[in-house]
Every structure is written in structure tokens, then in C-alpha cells.
Coordinates of C-alpha atoms in Angstrom, one line a residue:
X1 CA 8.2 24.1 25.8
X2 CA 4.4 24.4 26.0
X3 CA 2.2 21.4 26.5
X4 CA -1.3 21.3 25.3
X5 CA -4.2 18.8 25.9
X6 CA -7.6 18.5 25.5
X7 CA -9.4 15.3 27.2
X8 CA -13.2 14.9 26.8
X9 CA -14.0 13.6 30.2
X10 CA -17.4 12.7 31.8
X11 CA -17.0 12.7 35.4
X12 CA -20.0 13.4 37.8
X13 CA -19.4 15.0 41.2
X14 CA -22.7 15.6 43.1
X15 CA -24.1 18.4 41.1
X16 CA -21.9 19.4 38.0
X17 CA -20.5 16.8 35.6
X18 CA -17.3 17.7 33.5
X19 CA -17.6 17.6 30.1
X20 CA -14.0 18.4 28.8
X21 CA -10.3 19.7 30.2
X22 CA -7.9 21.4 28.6
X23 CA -4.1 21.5 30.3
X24 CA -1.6 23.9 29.5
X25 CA 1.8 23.8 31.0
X26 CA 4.7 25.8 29.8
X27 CA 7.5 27.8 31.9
X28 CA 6.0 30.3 33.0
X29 CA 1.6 29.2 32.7
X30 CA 0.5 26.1 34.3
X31 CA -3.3 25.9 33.8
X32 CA -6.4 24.3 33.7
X33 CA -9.3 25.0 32.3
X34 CA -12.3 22.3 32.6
X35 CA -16.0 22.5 31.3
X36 CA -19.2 21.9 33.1
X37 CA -22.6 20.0 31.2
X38 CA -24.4 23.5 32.0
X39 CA -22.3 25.4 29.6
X40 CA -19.7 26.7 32.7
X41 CA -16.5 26.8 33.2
X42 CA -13.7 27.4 36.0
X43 CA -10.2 28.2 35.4
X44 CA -7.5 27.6 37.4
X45 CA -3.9 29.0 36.1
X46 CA -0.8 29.5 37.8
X47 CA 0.5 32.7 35.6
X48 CA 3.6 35.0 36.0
X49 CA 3.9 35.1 40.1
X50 CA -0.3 34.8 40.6
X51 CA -2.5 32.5 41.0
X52 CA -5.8 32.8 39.1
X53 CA -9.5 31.5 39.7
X54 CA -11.9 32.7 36.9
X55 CA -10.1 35.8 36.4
X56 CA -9.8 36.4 40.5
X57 CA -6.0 36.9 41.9
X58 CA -5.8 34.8 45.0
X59 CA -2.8 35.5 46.2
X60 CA 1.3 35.4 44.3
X61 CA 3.8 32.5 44.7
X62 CA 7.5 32.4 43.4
X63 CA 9.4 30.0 41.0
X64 CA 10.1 27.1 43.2
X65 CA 7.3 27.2 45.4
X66 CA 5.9 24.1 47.2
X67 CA 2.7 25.4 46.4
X68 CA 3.0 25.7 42.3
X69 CA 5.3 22.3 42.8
X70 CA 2.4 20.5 44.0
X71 CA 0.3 22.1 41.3
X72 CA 2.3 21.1 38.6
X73 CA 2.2 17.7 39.7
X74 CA -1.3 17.6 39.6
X75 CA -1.7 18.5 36.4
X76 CA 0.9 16.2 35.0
X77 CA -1.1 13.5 36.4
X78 CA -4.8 14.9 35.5
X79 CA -2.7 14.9 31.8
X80 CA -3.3 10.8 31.8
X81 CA -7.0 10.7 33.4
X82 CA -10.5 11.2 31.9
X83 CA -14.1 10.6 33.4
X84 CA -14.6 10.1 37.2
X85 CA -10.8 9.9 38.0
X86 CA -10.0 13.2 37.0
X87 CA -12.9 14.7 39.1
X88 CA -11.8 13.1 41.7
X89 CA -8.1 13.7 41.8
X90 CA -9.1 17.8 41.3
X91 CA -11.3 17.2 44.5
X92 CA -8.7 15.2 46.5
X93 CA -5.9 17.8 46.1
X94 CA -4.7 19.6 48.9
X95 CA -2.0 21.9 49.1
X96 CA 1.3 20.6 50.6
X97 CA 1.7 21.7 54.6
X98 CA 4.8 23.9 55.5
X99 CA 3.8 26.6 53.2
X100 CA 4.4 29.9 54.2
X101 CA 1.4 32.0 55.6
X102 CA 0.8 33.9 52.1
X103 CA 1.0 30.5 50.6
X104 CA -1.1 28.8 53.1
X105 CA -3.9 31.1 52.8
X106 CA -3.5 31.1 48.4
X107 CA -3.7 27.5 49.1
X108 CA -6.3 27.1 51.0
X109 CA -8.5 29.7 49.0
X110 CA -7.3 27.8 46.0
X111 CA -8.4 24.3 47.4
X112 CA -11.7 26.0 48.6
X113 CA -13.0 27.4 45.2
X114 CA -11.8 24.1 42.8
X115 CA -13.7 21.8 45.2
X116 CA -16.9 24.6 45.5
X117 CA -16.8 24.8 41.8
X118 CA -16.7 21.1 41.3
X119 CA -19.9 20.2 43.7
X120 CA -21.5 22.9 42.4
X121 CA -22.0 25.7 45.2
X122 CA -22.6 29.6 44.7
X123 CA -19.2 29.9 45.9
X124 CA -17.4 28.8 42.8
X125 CA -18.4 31.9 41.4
X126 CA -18.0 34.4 43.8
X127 CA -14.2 34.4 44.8
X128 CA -13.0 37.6 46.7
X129 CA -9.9 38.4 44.8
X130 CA -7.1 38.4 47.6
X131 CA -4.5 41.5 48.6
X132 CA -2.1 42.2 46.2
X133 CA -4.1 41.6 43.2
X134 CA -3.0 43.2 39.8
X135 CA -6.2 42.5 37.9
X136 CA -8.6 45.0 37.7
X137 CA -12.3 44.5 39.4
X138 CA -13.4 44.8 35.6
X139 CA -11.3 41.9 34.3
X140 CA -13.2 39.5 37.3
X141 CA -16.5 40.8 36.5
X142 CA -16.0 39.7 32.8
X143 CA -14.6 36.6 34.4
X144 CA -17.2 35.9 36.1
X145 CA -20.0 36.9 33.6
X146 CA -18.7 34.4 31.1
X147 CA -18.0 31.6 33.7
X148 CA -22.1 31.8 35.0
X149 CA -23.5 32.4 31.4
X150 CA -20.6 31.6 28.4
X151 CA -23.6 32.8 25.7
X152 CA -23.2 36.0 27.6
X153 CA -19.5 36.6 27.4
X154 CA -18.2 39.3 24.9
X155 CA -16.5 38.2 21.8
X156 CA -12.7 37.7 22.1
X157 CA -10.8 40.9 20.9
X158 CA -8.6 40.0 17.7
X159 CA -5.6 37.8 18.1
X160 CA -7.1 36.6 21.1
X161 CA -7.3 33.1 19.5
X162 CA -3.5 31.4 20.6
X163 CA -2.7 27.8 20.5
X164 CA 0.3 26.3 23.1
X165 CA 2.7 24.0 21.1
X166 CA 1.4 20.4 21.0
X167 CA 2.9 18.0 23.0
X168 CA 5.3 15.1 21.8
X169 CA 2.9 12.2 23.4
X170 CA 0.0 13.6 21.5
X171 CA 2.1 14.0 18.5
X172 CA 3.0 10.5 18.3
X173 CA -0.3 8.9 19.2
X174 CA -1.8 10.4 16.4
X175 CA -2.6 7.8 13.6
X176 CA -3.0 10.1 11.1
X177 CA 0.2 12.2 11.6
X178 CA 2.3 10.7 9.3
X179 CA -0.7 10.9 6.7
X180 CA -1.1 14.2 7.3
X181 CA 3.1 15.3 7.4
X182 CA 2.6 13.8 4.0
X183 CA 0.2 15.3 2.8
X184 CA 1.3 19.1 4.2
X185 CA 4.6 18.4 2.4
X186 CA 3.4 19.3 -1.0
X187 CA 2.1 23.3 0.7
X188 CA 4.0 26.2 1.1
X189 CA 3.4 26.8 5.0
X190 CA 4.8 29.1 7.4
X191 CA 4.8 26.4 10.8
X192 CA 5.5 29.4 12.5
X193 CA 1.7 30.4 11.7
X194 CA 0.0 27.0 12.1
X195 CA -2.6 26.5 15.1
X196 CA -2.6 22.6 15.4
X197 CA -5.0 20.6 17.3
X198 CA -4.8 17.0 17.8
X199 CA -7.8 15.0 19.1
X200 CA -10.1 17.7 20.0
X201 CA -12.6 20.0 18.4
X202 CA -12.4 23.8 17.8
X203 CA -14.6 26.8 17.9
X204 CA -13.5 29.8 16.4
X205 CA -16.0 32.5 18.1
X206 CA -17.5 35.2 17.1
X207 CA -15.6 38.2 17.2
X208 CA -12.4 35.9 16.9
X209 CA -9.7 36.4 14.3
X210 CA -7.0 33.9 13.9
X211 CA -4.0 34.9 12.0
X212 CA -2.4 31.9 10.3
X213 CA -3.2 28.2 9.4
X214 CA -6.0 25.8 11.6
X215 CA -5.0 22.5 11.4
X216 CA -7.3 20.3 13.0
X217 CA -6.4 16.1 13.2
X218 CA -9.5 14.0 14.1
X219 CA -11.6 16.5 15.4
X220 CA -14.3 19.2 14.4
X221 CA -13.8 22.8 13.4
X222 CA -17.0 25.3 14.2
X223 CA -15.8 28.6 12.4
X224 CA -18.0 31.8 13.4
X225 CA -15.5 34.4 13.6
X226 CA -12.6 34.7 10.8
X227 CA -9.5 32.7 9.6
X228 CA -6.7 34.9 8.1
X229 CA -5.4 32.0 6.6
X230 CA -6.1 28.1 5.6
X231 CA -7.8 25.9 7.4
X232 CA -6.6 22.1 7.1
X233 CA -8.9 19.1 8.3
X234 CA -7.7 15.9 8.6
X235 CA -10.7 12.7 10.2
X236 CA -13.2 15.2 11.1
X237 CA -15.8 17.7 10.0
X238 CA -15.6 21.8 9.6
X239 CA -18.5 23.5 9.8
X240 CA -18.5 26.9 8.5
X241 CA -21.8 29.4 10.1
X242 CA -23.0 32.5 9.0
X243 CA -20.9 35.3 9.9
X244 CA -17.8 32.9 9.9
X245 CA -15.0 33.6 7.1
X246 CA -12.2 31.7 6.1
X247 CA -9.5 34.2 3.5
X248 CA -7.9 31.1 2.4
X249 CA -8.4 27.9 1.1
X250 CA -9.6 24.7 3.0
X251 CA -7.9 21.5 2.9
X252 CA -9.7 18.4 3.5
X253 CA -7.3 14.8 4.0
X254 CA -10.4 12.3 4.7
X255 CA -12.8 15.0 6.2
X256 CA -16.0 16.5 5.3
X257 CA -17.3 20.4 5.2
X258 CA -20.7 21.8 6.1
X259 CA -20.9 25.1 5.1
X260 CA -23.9 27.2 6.8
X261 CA -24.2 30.1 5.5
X262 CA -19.9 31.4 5.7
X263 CA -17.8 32.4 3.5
X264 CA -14.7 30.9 1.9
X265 CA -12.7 33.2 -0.1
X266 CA -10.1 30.6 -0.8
X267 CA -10.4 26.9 -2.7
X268 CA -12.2 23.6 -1.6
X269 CA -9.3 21.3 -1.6
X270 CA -9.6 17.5 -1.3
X271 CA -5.6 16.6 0.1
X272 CA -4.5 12.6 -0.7
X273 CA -1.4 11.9 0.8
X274 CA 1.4 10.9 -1.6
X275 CA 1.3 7.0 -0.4
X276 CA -2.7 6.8 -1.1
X277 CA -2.3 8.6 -4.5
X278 CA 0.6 5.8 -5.2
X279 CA -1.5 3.3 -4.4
X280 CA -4.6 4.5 -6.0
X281 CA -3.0 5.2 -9.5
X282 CA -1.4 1.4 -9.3
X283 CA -5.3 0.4 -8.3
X284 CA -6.7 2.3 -11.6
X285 CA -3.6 1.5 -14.0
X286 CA -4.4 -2.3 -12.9
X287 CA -8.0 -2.0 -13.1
X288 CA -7.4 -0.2 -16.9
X289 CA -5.0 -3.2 -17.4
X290 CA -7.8 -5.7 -16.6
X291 CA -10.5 -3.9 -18.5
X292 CA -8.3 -4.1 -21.4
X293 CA -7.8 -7.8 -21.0
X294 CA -10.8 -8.9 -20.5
X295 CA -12.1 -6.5 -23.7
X296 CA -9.8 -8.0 -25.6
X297 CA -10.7 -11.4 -24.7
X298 CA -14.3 -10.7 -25.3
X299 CA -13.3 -9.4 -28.9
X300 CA -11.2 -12.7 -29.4
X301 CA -14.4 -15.0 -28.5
X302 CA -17.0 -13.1 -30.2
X303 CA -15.5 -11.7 -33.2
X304 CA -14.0 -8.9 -32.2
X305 CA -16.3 -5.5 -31.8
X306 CA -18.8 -6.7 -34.1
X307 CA -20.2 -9.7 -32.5
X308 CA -22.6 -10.2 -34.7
X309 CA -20.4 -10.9 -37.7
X310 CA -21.6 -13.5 -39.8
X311 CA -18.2 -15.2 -39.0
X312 CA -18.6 -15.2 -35.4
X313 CA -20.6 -18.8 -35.0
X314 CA -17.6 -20.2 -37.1
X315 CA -14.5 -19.0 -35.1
X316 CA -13.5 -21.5 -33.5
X317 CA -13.8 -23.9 -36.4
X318 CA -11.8 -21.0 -38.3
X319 CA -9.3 -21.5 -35.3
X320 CA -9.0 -25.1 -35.3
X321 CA -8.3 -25.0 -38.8
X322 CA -5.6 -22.4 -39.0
X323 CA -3.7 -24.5 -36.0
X324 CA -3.6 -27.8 -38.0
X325 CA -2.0 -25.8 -40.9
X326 CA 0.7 -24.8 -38.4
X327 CA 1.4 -27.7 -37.1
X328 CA 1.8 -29.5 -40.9
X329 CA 3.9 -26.2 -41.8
X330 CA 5.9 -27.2 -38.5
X331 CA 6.5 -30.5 -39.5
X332 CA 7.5 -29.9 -42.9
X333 CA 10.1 -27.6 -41.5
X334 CA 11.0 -30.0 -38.8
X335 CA 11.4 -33.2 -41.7
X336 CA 13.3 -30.7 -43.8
X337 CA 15.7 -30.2 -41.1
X338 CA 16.3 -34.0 -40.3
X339 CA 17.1 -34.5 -44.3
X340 CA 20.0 -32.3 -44.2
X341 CA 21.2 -34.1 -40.6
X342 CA 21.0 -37.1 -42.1
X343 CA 22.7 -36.2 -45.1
X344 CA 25.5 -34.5 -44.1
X345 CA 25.9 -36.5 -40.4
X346 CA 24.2 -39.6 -40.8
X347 CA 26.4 -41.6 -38.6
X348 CA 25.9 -39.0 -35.6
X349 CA 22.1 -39.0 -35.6
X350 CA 22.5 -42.9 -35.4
X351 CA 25.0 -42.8 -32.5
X352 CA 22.1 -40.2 -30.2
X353 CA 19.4 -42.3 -31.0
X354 CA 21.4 -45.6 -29.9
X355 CA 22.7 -43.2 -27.2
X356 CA 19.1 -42.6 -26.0
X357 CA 18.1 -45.9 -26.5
X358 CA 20.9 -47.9 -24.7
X359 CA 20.6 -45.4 -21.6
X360 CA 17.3 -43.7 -21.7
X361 CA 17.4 -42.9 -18.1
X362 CA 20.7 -41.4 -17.9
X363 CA 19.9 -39.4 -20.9
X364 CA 16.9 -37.8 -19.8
X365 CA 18.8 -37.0 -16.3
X366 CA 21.6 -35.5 -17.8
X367 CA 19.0 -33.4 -20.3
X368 CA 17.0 -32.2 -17.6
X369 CA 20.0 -31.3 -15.5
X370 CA 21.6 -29.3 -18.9
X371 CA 18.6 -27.7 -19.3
X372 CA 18.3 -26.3 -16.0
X373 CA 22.1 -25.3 -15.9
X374 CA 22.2 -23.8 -19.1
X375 CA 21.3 -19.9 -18.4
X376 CA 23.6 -20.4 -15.3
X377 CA 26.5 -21.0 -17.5
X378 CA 25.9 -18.9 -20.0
X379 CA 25.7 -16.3 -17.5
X380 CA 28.7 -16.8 -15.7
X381 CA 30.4 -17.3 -19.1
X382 CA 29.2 -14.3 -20.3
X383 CA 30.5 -12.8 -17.0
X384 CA 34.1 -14.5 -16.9
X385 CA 34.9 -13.1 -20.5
X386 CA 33.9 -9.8 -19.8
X387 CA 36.0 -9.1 -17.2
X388 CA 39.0 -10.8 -18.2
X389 CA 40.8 -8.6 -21.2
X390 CA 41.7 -11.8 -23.4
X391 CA 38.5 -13.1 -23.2
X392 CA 36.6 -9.5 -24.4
X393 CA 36.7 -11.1 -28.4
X394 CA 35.7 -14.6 -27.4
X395 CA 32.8 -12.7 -26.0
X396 CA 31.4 -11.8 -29.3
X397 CA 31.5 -15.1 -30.3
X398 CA 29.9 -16.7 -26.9
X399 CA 26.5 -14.1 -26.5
X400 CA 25.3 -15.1 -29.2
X401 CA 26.6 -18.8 -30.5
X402 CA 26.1 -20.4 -26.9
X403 CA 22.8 -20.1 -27.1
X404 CA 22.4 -21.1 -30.5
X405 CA 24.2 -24.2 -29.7
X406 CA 22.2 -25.2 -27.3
X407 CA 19.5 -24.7 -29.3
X408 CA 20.7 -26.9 -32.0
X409 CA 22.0 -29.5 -29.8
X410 CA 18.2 -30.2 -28.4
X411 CA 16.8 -30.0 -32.3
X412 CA 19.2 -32.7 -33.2
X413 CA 18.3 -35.0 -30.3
X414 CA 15.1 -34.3 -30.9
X415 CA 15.8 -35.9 -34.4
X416 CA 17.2 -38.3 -32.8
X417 CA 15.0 -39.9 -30.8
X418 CA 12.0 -39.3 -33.2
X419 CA 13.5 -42.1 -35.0
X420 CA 13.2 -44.3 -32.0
X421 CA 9.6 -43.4 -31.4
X422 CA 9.2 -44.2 -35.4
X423 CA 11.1 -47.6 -34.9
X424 CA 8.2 -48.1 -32.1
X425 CA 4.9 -46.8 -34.1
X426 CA 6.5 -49.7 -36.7
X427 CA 6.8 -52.0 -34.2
X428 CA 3.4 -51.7 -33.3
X429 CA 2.2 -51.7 -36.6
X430 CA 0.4 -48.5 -35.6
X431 CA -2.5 -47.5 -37.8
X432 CA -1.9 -44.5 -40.1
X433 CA 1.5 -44.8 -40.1
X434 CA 1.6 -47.7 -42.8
X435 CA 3.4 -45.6 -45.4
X436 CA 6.7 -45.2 -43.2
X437 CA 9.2 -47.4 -44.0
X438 CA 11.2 -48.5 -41.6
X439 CA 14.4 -49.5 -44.3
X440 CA 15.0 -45.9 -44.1
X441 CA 16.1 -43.6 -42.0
X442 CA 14.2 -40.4 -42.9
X443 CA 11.2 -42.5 -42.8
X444 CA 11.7 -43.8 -39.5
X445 CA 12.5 -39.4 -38.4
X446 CA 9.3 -38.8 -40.1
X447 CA 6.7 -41.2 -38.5
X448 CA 8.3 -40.0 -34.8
X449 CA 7.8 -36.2 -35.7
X450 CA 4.6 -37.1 -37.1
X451 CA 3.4 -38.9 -33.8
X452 CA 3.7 -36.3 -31.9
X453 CA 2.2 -33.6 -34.4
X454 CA -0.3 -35.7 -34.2
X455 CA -1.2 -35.2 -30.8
X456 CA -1.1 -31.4 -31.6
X457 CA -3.4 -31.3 -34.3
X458 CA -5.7 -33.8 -32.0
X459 CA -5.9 -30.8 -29.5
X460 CA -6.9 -28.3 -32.5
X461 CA -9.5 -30.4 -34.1
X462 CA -10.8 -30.4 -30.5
X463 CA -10.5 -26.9 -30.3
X464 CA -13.5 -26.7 -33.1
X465 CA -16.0 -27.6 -30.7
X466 CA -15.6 -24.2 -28.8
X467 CA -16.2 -24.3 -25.1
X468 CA -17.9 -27.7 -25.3
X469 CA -14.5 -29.4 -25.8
X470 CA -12.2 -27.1 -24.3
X471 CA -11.4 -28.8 -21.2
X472 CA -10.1 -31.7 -23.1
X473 CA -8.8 -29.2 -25.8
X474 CA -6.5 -28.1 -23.1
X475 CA -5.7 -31.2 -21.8
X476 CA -4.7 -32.8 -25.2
X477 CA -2.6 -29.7 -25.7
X478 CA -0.7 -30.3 -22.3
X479 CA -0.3 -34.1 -23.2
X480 CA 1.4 -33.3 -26.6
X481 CA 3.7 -30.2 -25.2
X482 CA 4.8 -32.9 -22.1
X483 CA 5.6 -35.7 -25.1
X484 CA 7.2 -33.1 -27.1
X485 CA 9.5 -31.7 -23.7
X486 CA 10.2 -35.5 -22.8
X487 CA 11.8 -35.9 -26.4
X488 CA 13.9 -33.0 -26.5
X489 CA 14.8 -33.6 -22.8
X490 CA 16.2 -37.1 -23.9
X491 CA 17.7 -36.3 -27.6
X492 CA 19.8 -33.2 -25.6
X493 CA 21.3 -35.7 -22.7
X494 CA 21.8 -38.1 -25.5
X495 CA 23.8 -35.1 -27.6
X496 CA 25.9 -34.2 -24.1
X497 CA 26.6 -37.9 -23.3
X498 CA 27.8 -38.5 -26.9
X499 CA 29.3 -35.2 -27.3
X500 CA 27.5 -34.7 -30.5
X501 CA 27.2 -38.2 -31.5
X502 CA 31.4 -38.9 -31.4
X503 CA 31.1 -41.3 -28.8
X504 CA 29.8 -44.6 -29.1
X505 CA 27.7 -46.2 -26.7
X506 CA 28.3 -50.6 -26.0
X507 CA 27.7 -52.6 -23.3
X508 CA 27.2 -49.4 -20.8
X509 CA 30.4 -47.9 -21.9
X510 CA 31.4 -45.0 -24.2
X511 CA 33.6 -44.8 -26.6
X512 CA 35.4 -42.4 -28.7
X513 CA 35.1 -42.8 -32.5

């Protein structure tokens, strides 16, 4: 496995300060290459049997060696430093003693040019190349050329761009991976063709040609020579110069491109991972959702789109109105419904309202208590039958009846007990409620429904004043709902504690008629 890193470092020896490192390890390559604030470089690489110094053989080692051992080790520990400490620990090494004489010398030449090079002396670039050496006097010279003056150097033959597999620590301490995985899912790539880089910026030279996909994660991309392939930039910048050339298309996840004066043959793509596209839509379908809302409401205050009707100043008069209609259609219905209880159970409705009278407390409890348990059974009812196969016909009869029932059962407590709240307007000798008589027993049902449609049609006169009265438009509103809720709350515990009115309530027992 080949490891790569690239750690912008700043560390000042007495001449030469060290602007960057790169580190490549791999079975058979352990090399470093680090970069000067002059624009120089020295490279140091353990390759194939030789050791190399800016294109110079110093001498050969073998797999195993102390010497390479050592160097390894270095290099795994320069891995985890940047600035002064890396300098330093390049200066400090020292090949290990009970080398061989071949090795000894290597070393020693080794240990001579990395501290020359690092302090800055002539000699860093003037290594002898040692016996033995298979590079040619050409390759050195080029070497050496490009390490005193890099604008010099010729351009890099094609295919000479290469990038060492990344390693897993760099990988993971990536925040943008998983973005990025994400966002590469949705693109036909051959990974056996992608140059990634992770944390550090690229230069594609002139003269370079890279075959395949540049991926570049929080770093810059200079392009000068050519991509045969995409280019994919995730938390950085690509900047595309004349004479640069990218065939295919370039991808951008949260990155920006400068082209000066290249050329892109492919697309400009802007890439969202699938998570930020998820959570943008739900941002724009609530944002739509709020729009719409708050349109509507707008239309609603102000007479709808034309808000300049000559209705508009009257709207919510127009609105208080129509709600005291509904609450007299409401209690017409309501009074309609209490004649035919009294007529056809009259006895009944007198047995909940003594019910509710003769325990009020308990009846409220016990109508609070059924109301809150009453999905809960019907549930579990509805449950029980269907999976029992004699109970699959009663379950026609319980989806829909149950909940009718209980409907029913809170309308005629709610009956109920508006003749107790009559009895009390009487009583009281209430003002407006002169023409209920309190011989009869529809009257007295009337005057309590009408008590509390009162409170309701209160709230809707209030509602005429607009938003001057609104407040205490709504808080009328609540008030009658809560009287309304109390009502049914007691009439229904007074229904369940009577079982429908059958049971007669003395002296704080019940009894069955």
C-alpha cells in the first residue's frame, strides 16, 4: 500500500526555510521530497535497491537494511510533524552505527547532503553520485537544474503526472469525505483513474498530461498543462491558465473556479450532495408552504387579492355577523335535538341531570377520565375483534357505532346538564332569560344552551371590532369553548355513572330502575 502526504510546514533552519513536504512510502519507494521559500527543492528517496539525492545515486542498500529501517522510521514520524519540528528531526538524523562499509559510507553521504541542503550550503547541490550508480550523468544534471532553478526545469514528459494511494489517516480526517463519497455517487467513475488529493494543493505543469479524474478535497488546483479527464473540487479553488486544458467536465461541491485564459471542453458542474439537496428542497417546500400561508392570510384580512374592494373596511363586521347566524343555526339544532330526548326519554334526561347534580365532582372525573380512554378502547376493541374469527362481524358493527355512541352519550349529557345551568339562570333571575319557564322542561334545556351560545355570540360581536378587540375576541372565545367542554365533560360522567339514565342516584347511592 502506498501512503501519501502533503504537510505545509514553515520551519526555519539558518538559511532556508521549508515551505512544504510531501512523504511517499510504499514497498518498494520510501521518499521525501520537501520545498524551500526560494523556489528549491531536495529529494531524498529510497527506490528499488538505491538511494537517491536530487537525482544523484549515493550508493545501493537491500530489503532489510538497518540503513533503509532507520529511514523509514523517520519518515513515519516526519508523517505527524509540521513547522520547526520537522526541520529539526531531518537535521538530527543520523544513520544507525553497525552498518556495513557500503552502508556506512551511503549513510554518511546521505546524512551530509540532507543537513547541507537544509542550512543552505553549495553542497546540497553538488552531490558526486557514488560507484555503482545506474542513473545516467544526464538524469543528475536535469536533477540538479530543476533543484537550483524549478522555473528552469523542462516540462514533465506525458504521464509523468502519478498520484500514490492516499492514506487511511488522511482519509478519515477529512471533513468533507463523506460529503464528497456522496456526492461522487451519483457519477459514472473509473476509481481506477482518479488522482485524489486530500488537504493539499495541485499544480498540473506545463507540458503535463494527466490521464484520468483530479479530485482535489480542501485544497487548490492550478491547471497549465492538460487533464484527459474531469476535474472534481470539493472546499477549494481551481484555477484554469492559459495553455491549461481540461477534456472533461469540472465538478464543483462548495468550490469556486477562476478560469484565466484555459480551456474546458467539458461542463461547469455545481455538485450538492444528496443530504444538502434533501435538506434544501424541505427548506424551499417549507418556505413555499409559509408564503402560501401567510398570502392567504393577507387575502383573508384584506379582502382577498383586491384589497381595495369596497367590502374590505366591512369584513370583519361581515364576519361577526355570519358567526352569530351560526351560532342561532347551532342552537336551533341543538333545542331541536333536546325535544325529541325529552319526548321519547324524558325520565332519563331527568335521572343525568339529578346525576350531575347530586355528584358533580364524581361526574366530571369520570367524564374526563372516559374521554381520555375512549380512543384507547376503541382501539383495542377494534384490535380484539379483528383478530379473533367470531368477533370479525361484530367488527362491522363496532368501527363505526362505538364512536357514534360516544358521541351521543356526551350530546345527551350535554342536554342534561343544560337544564341545570337553566334551573340556575332562573334562580338568579338572570336578565334576558325572563321568557324561560322554569314549569317546563324544554324551557329549562333551552335557557342552559342559550347561556352558553351566548358567550359565543359575545366573542363574534367582538370580533366586529377587527384588530382593536381581538385580544378579548379570543379570549371570550376560549371562555365559552372551556364552559362548553366543562358541560359535556360532566353530562358524559353523568351518562357513564347512570348508564344512560337507568340508575337512580339518592342519598350517594345508585340505584337500578
Amino acid at each position: 500500500m502506498t501512503a501519501l502526504l502533503l504537510v505545509p510546514i514553515g520551519a526555519g533552519a539558518q538559511e532556508r526555510t521549508v515551505v512544504s513536504s510531501q512523504i511517499a512510502i510504499s514497498g518498494r519507494d520510501a521518499s521525501l521530497t520537501v520545498e524551500f521559500d526560494d523556489g528549491a527543492g531536495t529529494e531524498v528517496s529510497f527506490r528499488d535497491g538505491s538511494v537517491w539525492f536530487d537525482g544523484a545515486s549515493l550508493g545501493s542498500y537491500a530489503t532489510g537494511d538497518a540503513l533503509v529501517l532507520s529511514w523509514r522510521s523517520l519518515l513515519g514520524e516526519a508523517a505527524s510533524l509540521n513547522n520547526g519540528p520537522l526541520a529539526r528531526a531531518l537535521v538530527d538524523w543520523s544513520p544507525p552505527t553497525g552498518l556495513s562499509d557500503e552502508l556506512t559510507r551511503t549513510g554518511a553521504a546521505l546524512d551530509q547532503a540532507l543537513e547541507s541542503a537544509l542550512r543552505g550550503r553549495a553542497e546540497s547541490a553538488s552531490v558526486a553520485p557514488a560507484a555503482g550508480s545506474a542513473r545516467q550523468g544526464g538524469d543528475a544534471a536535469v536533477a540538479e537544474q530543476a533543484a537550483r532553478d524549478p522555473a528552469q526545469a523542462p516540462p514533465a514528459p506525458d504521464g509523468a503526472f502519478s498520484t500514490p494511494e492516499l492514506s487511511l489517516g488522511a482519509l478519515l480526517r477529512s471533513p468533507r469525505l463523506i460529503e464528497v463519497v456522496g456526492a461522487l455517487d451519483d457519477m459514472d467513475l473509473d476509481l481506477d483513474e482518479v488522482h485524489a488529493f486530500i488537504g493539499e494543493d495541485v499544480d498540473v505543469r506545463a507540458g503535463q498530461r494527466v490521464q484520468g479524474t483530479v479530485l482535489v478535497i480542501d485544497g487548490d488546483l492550478d491547471v497549465r498543462g492538460e487533464v484527459d479527464g474531469d476535474v472534481i473540487l470539493a472546499g477549494g479553488r481551481v484555477r484554469l491558465h492559459d495553455g491549461g486544458r481540461i477534456r472533461g467536465d469540472m465538478r464543483l461541491l462548495d468550490a469556486r473556479s477562476d478560469n484565466r485564459g484555459g480551456e474546458l471542453d467539458g461542463r461547469r458542474i455545481r455538485v450538492r450532495p444528496q443530504a444538502t439537496a434533501d435538506l434544501d428542497q424541505l427548506r424551499d417546500d417549507i418556505r413555499d408552504e409559509i408564503r402560501r400561508e401567510l398570502e392567504d392570510q393577507f387575502q383573508s384580512a384584506y379582502g382577498g387579492r383586491n384589497a381595495r374592494s369596497l367590502f374590505a373596511p366591512f369584513r370583519h363586521i361581515v364576519s361577526g355577523v355570519a358567526g352569530i347566524f351560526q351560532n342561532l343555526l347551532a342552537f336551533g339544532i341543538v333545542c331541536a335535538l333536546g325535544a325529541l330526548a325529552l319526548y321519547f326519554w324524558p325520565a332519563r334526561v331527568e335521572v343525568v341531570a339529578a346525576t350531575a347534580r347530586d355528584s358533580l365532582p364524581k361526574a366530571a372525573m369520570v367524564g374526563l377520565a372516559g374521554a381520555f380512554l375512549f380512543l384507547p378502547v376503541w382501539v383495542i376493541g377494534t384490535v380484539a375483534l379483528a383478530i379473533s374469527i367470531v368477533g370479525i362481524p361484530a367488527l362491522l358493527a363496532w368501527v363505526p357505532l362505538f364512536p357514534i355512541a360516544g358521541g351521543l352519550a356526551a350530546l345527551f349529557g350535554f342536554l342534561a346538564v343544560s337544564m341545570l345551568v337553566g334551573d340556575w339562570v332562573q334562580e338568579k333571575r338572570v336578565r334576558g332569560f325572563e321568557w324561560a319557564d322554569g314549569s317546563s322542561a324544554l324551557m329549562r334545556m333551552m335557557a342552559g344552551v342559550f347561556a352558553v351560545t351566548v358567550l359565543f355570540m359575545a366573542a363574534n360581536v367582538l370580533r366586529m371590532g377587527g384588530p382593536l378587540l381581538g385580544f378579548f375576541h379570543g379570549l371570550l372565545n376560549f371562555a365559552a369553548c372551556l364552559a362548553l367542554i366543562a358541560m359535556m365533560a360532566v353530562g358524559f360522567g353523568a351518562v357513564l355513572l347512570s348508564r344512560g339514565g337507568r340508575r337512580t342516584y339518592a342519598e350517594g347511592v345508585f340505584m337500578d330502575d
